[in-house]
Short mmCIF file of N, CA and C in Angstrom, two decimals:
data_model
loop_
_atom_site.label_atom_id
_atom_site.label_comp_id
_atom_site.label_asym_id
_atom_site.label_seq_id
_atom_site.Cartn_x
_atom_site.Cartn_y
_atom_site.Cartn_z
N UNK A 1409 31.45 5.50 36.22
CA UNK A 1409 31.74 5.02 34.88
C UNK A 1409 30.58 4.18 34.34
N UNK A 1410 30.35 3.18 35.16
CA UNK A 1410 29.32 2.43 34.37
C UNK A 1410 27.60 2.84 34.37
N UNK A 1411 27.21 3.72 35.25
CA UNK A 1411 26.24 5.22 35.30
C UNK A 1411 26.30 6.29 33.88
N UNK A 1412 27.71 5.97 33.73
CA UNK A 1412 27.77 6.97 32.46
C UNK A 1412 27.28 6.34 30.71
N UNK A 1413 27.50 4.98 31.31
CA UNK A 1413 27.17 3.92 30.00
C UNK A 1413 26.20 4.05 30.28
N UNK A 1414 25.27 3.43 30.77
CA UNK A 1414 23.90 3.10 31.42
C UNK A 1414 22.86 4.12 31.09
N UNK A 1415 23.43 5.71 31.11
CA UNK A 1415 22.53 6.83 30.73
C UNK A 1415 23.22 6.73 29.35
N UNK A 1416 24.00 6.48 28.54
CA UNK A 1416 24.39 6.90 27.43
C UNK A 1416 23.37 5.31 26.70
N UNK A 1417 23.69 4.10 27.05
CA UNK A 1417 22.49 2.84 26.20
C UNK A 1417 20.98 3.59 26.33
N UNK A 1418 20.62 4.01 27.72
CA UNK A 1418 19.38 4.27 27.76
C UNK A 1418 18.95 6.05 26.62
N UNK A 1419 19.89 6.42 26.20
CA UNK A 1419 19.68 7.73 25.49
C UNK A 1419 19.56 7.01 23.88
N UNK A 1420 20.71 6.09 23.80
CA UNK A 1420 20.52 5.59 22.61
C UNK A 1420 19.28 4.52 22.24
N UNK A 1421 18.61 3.98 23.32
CA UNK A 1421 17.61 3.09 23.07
C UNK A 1421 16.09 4.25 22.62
N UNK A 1422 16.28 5.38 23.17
CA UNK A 1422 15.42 6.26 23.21
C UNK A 1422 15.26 6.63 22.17
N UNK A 1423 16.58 7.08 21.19
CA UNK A 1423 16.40 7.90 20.21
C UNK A 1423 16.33 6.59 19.21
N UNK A 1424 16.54 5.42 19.57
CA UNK A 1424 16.19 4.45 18.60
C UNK A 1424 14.46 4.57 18.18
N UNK A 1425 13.88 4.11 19.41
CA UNK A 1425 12.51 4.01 19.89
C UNK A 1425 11.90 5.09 18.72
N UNK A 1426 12.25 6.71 18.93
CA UNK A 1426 11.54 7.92 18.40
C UNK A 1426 11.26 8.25 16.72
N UNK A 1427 12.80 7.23 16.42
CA UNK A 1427 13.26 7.06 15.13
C UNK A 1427 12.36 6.35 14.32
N UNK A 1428 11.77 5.04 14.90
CA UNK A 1428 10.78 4.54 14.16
C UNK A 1428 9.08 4.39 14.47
N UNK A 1429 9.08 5.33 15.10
CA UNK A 1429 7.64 5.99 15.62
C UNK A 1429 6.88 6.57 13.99
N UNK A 1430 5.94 6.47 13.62
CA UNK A 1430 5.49 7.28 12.33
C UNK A 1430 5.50 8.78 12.63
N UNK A 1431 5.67 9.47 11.31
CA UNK A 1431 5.44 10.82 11.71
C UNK A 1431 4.05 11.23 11.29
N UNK A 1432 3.55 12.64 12.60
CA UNK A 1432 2.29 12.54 12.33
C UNK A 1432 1.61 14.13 11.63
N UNK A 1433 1.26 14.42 10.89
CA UNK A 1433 0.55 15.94 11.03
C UNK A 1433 -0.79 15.70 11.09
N UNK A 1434 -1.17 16.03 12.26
CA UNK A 1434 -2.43 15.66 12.43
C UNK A 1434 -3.52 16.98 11.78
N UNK A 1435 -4.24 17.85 12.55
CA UNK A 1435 -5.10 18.84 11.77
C UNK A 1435 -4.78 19.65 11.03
N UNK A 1436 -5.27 20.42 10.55
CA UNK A 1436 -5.07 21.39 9.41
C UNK A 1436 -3.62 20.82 8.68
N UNK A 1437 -3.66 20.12 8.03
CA UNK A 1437 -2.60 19.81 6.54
C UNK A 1437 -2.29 20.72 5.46
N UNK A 1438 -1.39 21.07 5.81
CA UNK A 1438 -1.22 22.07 4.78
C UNK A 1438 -1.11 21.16 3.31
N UNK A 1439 -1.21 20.07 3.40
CA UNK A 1439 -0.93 19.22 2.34
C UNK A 1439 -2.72 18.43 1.86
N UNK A 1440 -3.54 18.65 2.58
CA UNK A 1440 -4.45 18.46 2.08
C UNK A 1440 -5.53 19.58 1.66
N UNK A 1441 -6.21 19.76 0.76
CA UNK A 1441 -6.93 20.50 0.72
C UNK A 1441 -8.84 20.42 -0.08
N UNK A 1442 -9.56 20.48 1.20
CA UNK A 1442 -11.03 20.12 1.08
C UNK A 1442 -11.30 20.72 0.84
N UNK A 1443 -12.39 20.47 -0.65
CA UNK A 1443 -13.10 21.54 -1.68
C UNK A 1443 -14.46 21.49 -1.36
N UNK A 1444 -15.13 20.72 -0.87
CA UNK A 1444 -16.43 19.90 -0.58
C UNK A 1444 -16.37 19.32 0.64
N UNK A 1445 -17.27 19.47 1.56
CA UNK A 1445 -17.48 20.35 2.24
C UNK A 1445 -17.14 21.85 2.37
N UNK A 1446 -17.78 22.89 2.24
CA UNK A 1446 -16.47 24.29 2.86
C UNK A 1446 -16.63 23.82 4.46
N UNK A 1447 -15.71 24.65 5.44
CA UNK A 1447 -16.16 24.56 6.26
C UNK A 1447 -17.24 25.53 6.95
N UNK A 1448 -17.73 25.07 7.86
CA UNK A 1448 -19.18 25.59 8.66
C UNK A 1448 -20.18 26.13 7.10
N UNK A 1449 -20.12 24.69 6.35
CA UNK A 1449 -21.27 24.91 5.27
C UNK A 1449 -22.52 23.91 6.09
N UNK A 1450 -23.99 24.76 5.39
CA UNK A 1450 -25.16 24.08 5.65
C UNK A 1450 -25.02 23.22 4.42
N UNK A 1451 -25.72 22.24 4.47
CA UNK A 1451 -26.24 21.22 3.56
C UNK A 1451 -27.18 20.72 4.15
N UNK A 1452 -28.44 20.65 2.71
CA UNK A 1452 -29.40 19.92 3.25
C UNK A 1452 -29.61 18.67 3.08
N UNK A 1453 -30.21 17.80 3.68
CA UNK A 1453 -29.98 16.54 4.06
C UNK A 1453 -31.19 15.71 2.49
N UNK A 1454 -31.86 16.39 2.18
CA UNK A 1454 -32.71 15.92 1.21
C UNK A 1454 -31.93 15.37 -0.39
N UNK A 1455 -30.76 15.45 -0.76
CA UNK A 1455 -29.92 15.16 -1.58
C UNK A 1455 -28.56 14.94 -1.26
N UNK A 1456 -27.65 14.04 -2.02
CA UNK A 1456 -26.59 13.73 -1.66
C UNK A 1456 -25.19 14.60 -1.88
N UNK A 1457 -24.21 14.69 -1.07
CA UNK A 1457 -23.13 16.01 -1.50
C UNK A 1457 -22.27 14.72 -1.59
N UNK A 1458 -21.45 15.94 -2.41
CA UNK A 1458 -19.95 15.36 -2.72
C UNK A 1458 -18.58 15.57 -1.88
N UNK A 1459 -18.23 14.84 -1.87
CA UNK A 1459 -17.21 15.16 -0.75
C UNK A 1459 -15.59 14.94 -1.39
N UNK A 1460 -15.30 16.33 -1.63
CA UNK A 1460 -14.28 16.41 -3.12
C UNK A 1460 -13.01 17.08 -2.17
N UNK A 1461 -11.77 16.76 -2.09
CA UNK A 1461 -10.39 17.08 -1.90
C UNK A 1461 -9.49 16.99 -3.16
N UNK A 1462 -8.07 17.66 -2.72
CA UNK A 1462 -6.79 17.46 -3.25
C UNK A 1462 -6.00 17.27 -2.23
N UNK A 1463 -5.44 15.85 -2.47
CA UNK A 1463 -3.95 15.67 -1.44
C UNK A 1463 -3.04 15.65 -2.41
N UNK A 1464 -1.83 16.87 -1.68
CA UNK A 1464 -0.42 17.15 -2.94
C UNK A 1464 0.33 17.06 -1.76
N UNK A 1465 1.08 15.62 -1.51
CA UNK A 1465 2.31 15.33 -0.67
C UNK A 1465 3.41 15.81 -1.44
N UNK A 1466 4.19 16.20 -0.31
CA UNK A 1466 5.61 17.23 -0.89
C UNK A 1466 7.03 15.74 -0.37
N UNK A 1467 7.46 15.20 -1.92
CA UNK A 1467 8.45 14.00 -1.67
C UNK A 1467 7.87 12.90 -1.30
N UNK A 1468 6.81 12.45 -1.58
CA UNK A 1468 6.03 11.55 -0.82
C UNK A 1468 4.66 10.88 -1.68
N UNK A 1469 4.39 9.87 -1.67
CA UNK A 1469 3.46 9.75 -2.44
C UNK A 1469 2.06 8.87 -1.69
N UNK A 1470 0.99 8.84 -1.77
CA UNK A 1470 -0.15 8.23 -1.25
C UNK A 1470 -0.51 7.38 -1.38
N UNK A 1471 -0.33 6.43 -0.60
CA UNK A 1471 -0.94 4.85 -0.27
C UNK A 1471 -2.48 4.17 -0.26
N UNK A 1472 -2.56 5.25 0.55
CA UNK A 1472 -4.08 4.95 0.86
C UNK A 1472 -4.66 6.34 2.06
N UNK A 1473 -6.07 6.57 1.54
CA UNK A 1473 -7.04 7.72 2.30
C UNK A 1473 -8.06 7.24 2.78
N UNK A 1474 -8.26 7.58 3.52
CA UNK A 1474 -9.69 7.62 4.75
C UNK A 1474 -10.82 9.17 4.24
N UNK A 1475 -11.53 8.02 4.46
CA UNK A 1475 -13.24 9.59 4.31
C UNK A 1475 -13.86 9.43 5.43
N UNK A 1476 -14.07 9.96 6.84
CA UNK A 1476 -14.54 9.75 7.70
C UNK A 1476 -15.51 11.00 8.15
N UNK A 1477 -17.16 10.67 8.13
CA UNK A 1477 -17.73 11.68 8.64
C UNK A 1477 -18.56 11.33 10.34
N UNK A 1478 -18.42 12.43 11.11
CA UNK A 1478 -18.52 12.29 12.24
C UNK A 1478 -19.54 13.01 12.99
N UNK A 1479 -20.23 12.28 13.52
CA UNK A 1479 -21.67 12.97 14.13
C UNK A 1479 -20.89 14.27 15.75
N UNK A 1480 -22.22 14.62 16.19
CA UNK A 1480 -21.60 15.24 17.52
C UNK A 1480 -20.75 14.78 18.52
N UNK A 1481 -20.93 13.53 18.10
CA UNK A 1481 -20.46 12.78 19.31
C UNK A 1481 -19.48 12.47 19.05
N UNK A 1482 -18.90 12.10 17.66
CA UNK A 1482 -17.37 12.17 17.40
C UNK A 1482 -17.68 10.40 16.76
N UNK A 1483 -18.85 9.64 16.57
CA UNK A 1483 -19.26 8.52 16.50
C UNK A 1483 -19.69 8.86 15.06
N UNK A 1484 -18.79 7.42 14.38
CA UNK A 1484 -18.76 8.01 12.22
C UNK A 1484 -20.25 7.53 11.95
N UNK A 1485 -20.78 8.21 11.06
CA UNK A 1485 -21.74 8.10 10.40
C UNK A 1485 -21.46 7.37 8.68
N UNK A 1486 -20.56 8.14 8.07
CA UNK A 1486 -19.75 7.10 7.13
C UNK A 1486 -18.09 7.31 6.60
N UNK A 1487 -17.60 5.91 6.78
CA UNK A 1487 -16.67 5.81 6.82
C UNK A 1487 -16.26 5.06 5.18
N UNK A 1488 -15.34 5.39 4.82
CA UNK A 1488 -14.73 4.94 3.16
C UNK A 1488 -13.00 4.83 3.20
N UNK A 1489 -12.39 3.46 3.27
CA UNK A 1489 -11.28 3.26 2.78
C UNK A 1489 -11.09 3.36 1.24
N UNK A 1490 -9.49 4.06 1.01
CA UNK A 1490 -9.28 4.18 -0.23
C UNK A 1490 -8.04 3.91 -0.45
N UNK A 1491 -7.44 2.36 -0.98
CA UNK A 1491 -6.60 1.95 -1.14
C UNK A 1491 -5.87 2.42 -2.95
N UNK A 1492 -4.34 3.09 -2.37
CA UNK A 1492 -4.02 4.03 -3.85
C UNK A 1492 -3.01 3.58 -4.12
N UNK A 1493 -2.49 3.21 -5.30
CA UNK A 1493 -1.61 3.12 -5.92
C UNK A 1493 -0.97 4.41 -6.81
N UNK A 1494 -0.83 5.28 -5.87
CA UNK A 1494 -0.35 6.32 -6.23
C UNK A 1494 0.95 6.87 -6.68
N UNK A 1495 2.22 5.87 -6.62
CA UNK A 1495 3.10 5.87 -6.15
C UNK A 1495 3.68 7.06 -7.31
N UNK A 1496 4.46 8.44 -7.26
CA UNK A 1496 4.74 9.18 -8.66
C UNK A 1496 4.11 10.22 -8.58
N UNK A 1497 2.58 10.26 -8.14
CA UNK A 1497 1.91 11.21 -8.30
C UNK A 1497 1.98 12.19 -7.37
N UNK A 1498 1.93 13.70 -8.17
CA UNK A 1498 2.01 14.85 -7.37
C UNK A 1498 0.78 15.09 -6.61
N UNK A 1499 -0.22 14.57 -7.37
CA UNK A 1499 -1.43 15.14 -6.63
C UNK A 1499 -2.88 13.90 -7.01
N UNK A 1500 -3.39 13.56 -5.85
CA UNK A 1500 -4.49 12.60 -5.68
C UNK A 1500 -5.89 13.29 -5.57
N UNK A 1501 -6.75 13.40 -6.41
CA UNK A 1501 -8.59 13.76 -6.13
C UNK A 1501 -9.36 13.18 -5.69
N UNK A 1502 -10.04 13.44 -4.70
CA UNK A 1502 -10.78 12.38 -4.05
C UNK A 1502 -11.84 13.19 -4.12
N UNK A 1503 -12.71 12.69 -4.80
CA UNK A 1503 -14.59 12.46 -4.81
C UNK A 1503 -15.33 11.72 -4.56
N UNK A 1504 -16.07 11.60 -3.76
CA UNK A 1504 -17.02 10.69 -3.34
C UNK A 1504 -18.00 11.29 -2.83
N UNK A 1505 -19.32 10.63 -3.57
CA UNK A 1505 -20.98 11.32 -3.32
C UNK A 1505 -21.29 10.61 -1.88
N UNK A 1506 -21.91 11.05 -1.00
CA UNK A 1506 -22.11 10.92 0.36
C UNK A 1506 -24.09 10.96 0.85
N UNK A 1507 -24.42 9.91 0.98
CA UNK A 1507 -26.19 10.82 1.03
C UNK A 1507 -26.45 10.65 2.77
N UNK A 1508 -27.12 11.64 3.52
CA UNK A 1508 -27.06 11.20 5.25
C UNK A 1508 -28.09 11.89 5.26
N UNK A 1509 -29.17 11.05 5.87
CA UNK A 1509 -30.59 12.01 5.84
C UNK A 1509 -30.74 12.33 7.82
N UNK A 1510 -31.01 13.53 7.96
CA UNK A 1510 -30.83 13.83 9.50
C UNK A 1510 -32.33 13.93 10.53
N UNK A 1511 -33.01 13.92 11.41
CA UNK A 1511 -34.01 13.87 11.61
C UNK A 1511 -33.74 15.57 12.05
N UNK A 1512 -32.92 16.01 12.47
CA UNK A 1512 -33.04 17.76 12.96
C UNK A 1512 -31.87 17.83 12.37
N UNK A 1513 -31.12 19.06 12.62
CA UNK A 1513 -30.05 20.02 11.86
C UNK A 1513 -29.31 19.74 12.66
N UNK A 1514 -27.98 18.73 12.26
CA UNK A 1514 -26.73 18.37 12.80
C UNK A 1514 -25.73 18.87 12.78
N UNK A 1515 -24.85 18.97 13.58
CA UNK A 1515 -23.31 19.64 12.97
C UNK A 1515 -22.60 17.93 12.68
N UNK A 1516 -21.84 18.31 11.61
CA UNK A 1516 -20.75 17.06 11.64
C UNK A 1516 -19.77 17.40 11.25
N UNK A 1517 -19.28 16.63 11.71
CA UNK A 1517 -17.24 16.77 10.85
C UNK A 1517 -16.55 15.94 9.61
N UNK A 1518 -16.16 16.33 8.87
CA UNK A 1518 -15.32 15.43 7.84
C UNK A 1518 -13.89 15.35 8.06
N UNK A 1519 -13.82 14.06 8.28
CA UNK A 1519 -11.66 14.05 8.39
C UNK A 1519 -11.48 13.26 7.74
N UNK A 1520 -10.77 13.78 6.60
CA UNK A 1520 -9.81 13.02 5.77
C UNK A 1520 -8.70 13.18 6.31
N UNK A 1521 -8.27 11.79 5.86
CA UNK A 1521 -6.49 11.44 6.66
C UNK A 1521 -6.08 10.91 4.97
N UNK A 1522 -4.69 10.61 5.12
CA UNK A 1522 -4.08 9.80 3.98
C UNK A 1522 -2.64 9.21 5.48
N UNK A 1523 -2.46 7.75 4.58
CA UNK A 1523 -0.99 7.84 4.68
C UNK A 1523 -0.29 7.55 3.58
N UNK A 1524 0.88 8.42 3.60
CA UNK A 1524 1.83 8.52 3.06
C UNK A 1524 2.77 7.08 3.05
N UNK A 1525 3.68 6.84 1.69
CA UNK A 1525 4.35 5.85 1.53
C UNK A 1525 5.83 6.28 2.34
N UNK A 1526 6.22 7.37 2.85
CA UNK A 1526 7.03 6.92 4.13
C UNK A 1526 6.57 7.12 5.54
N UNK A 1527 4.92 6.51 5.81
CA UNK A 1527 4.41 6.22 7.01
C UNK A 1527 4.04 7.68 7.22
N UNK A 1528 3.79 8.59 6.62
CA UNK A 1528 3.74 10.12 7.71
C UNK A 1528 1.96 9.78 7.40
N UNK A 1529 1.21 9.91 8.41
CA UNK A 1529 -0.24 10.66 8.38
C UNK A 1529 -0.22 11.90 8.26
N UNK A 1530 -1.32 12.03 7.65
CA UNK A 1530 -1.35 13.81 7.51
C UNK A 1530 -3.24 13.48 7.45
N UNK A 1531 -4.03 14.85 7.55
CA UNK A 1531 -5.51 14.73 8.33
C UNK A 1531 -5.98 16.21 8.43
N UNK A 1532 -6.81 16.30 7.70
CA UNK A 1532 -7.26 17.71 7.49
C UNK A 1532 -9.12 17.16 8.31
N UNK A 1533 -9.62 18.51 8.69
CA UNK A 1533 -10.82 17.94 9.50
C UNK A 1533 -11.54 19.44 8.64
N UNK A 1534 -13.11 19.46 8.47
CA UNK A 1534 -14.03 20.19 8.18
C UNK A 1534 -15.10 20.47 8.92
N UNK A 1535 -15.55 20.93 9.89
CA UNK A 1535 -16.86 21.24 10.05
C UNK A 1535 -18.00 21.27 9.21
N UNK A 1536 -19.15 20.74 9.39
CA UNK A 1536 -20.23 21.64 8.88
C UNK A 1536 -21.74 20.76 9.05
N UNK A 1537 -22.66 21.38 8.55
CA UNK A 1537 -23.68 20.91 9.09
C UNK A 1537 -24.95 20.60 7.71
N UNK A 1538 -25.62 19.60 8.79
CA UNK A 1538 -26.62 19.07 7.69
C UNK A 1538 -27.94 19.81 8.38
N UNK A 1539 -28.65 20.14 7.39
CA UNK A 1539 -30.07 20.86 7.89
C UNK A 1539 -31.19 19.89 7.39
N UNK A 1540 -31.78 19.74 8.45
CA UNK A 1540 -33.29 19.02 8.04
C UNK A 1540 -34.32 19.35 6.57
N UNK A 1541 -34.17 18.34 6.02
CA UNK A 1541 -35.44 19.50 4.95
C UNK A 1541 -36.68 18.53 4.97
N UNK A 1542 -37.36 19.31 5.38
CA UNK A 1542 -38.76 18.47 5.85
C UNK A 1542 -39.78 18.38 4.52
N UNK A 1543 -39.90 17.79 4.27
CA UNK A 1543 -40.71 17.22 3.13
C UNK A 1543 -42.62 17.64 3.23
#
């Protein structure tokens, strides 16, 4: 009997615990979508790109986004908080000019994340690469 409580508190402490965990979608977002970068695009490093999305949360609205670009090593090269008062809106644009001059032809990654105003992350990632342009 008291084995039977004991697994029944410990089931309910569990599903307490899971309940207020954030929810996460981590890669490919179907809710975000990167215009700038494409992925596995060259860019050359001699001028600055733009680094242009649409986040369209479904019931949900956007707080705040991350611009994070990431060398080979997974170590950011530049990073941009974007605190939003979005609250209503179907859909958020994010542009931001980016300049990274490379000494050889890098691959890097772009991950934009947002969170959402009921805690969900969501995180779309891009490949692509910067090419040397030698002057």
């Amino acid at each position: 009997m008291k084995t039977n409580r004991l697994i029944f508190v410990i089931a309910a402490l569990i599903a307490a615990l899971n309940s207020c965990k954030q929810r996460d979608i981590t890669k490919d977002s179907p809710l975000i979508t990167v215009t700038s970068p494409l992925r596995d695009q060259d860019l050359m490093d001699s001028t600055a790109f733009n680094v242009e999305a649409i986040i369209e949360p479904k019931n949900a609205s956007v707080i705040r986004y991350y611009i994070r670009i990431l060398d080979s090593e997974r170590q950011p090269v530049f990073e941009k908080k974007v605190d939003c008062n979005c609250i209503g809106e179907k859909r958020v644009n994010v542009k931001q000019a980016v300049e990274y001059d490379v000494n050889q032809t890098t691959n890097l990654l772009l991950r934009l994340s947002a969170t959402l105003d009921d805690m969900t992350n969501i995180q779309e990632e891009v490949p692509f690469k910067m090419v040397d342009f030698k002057k």
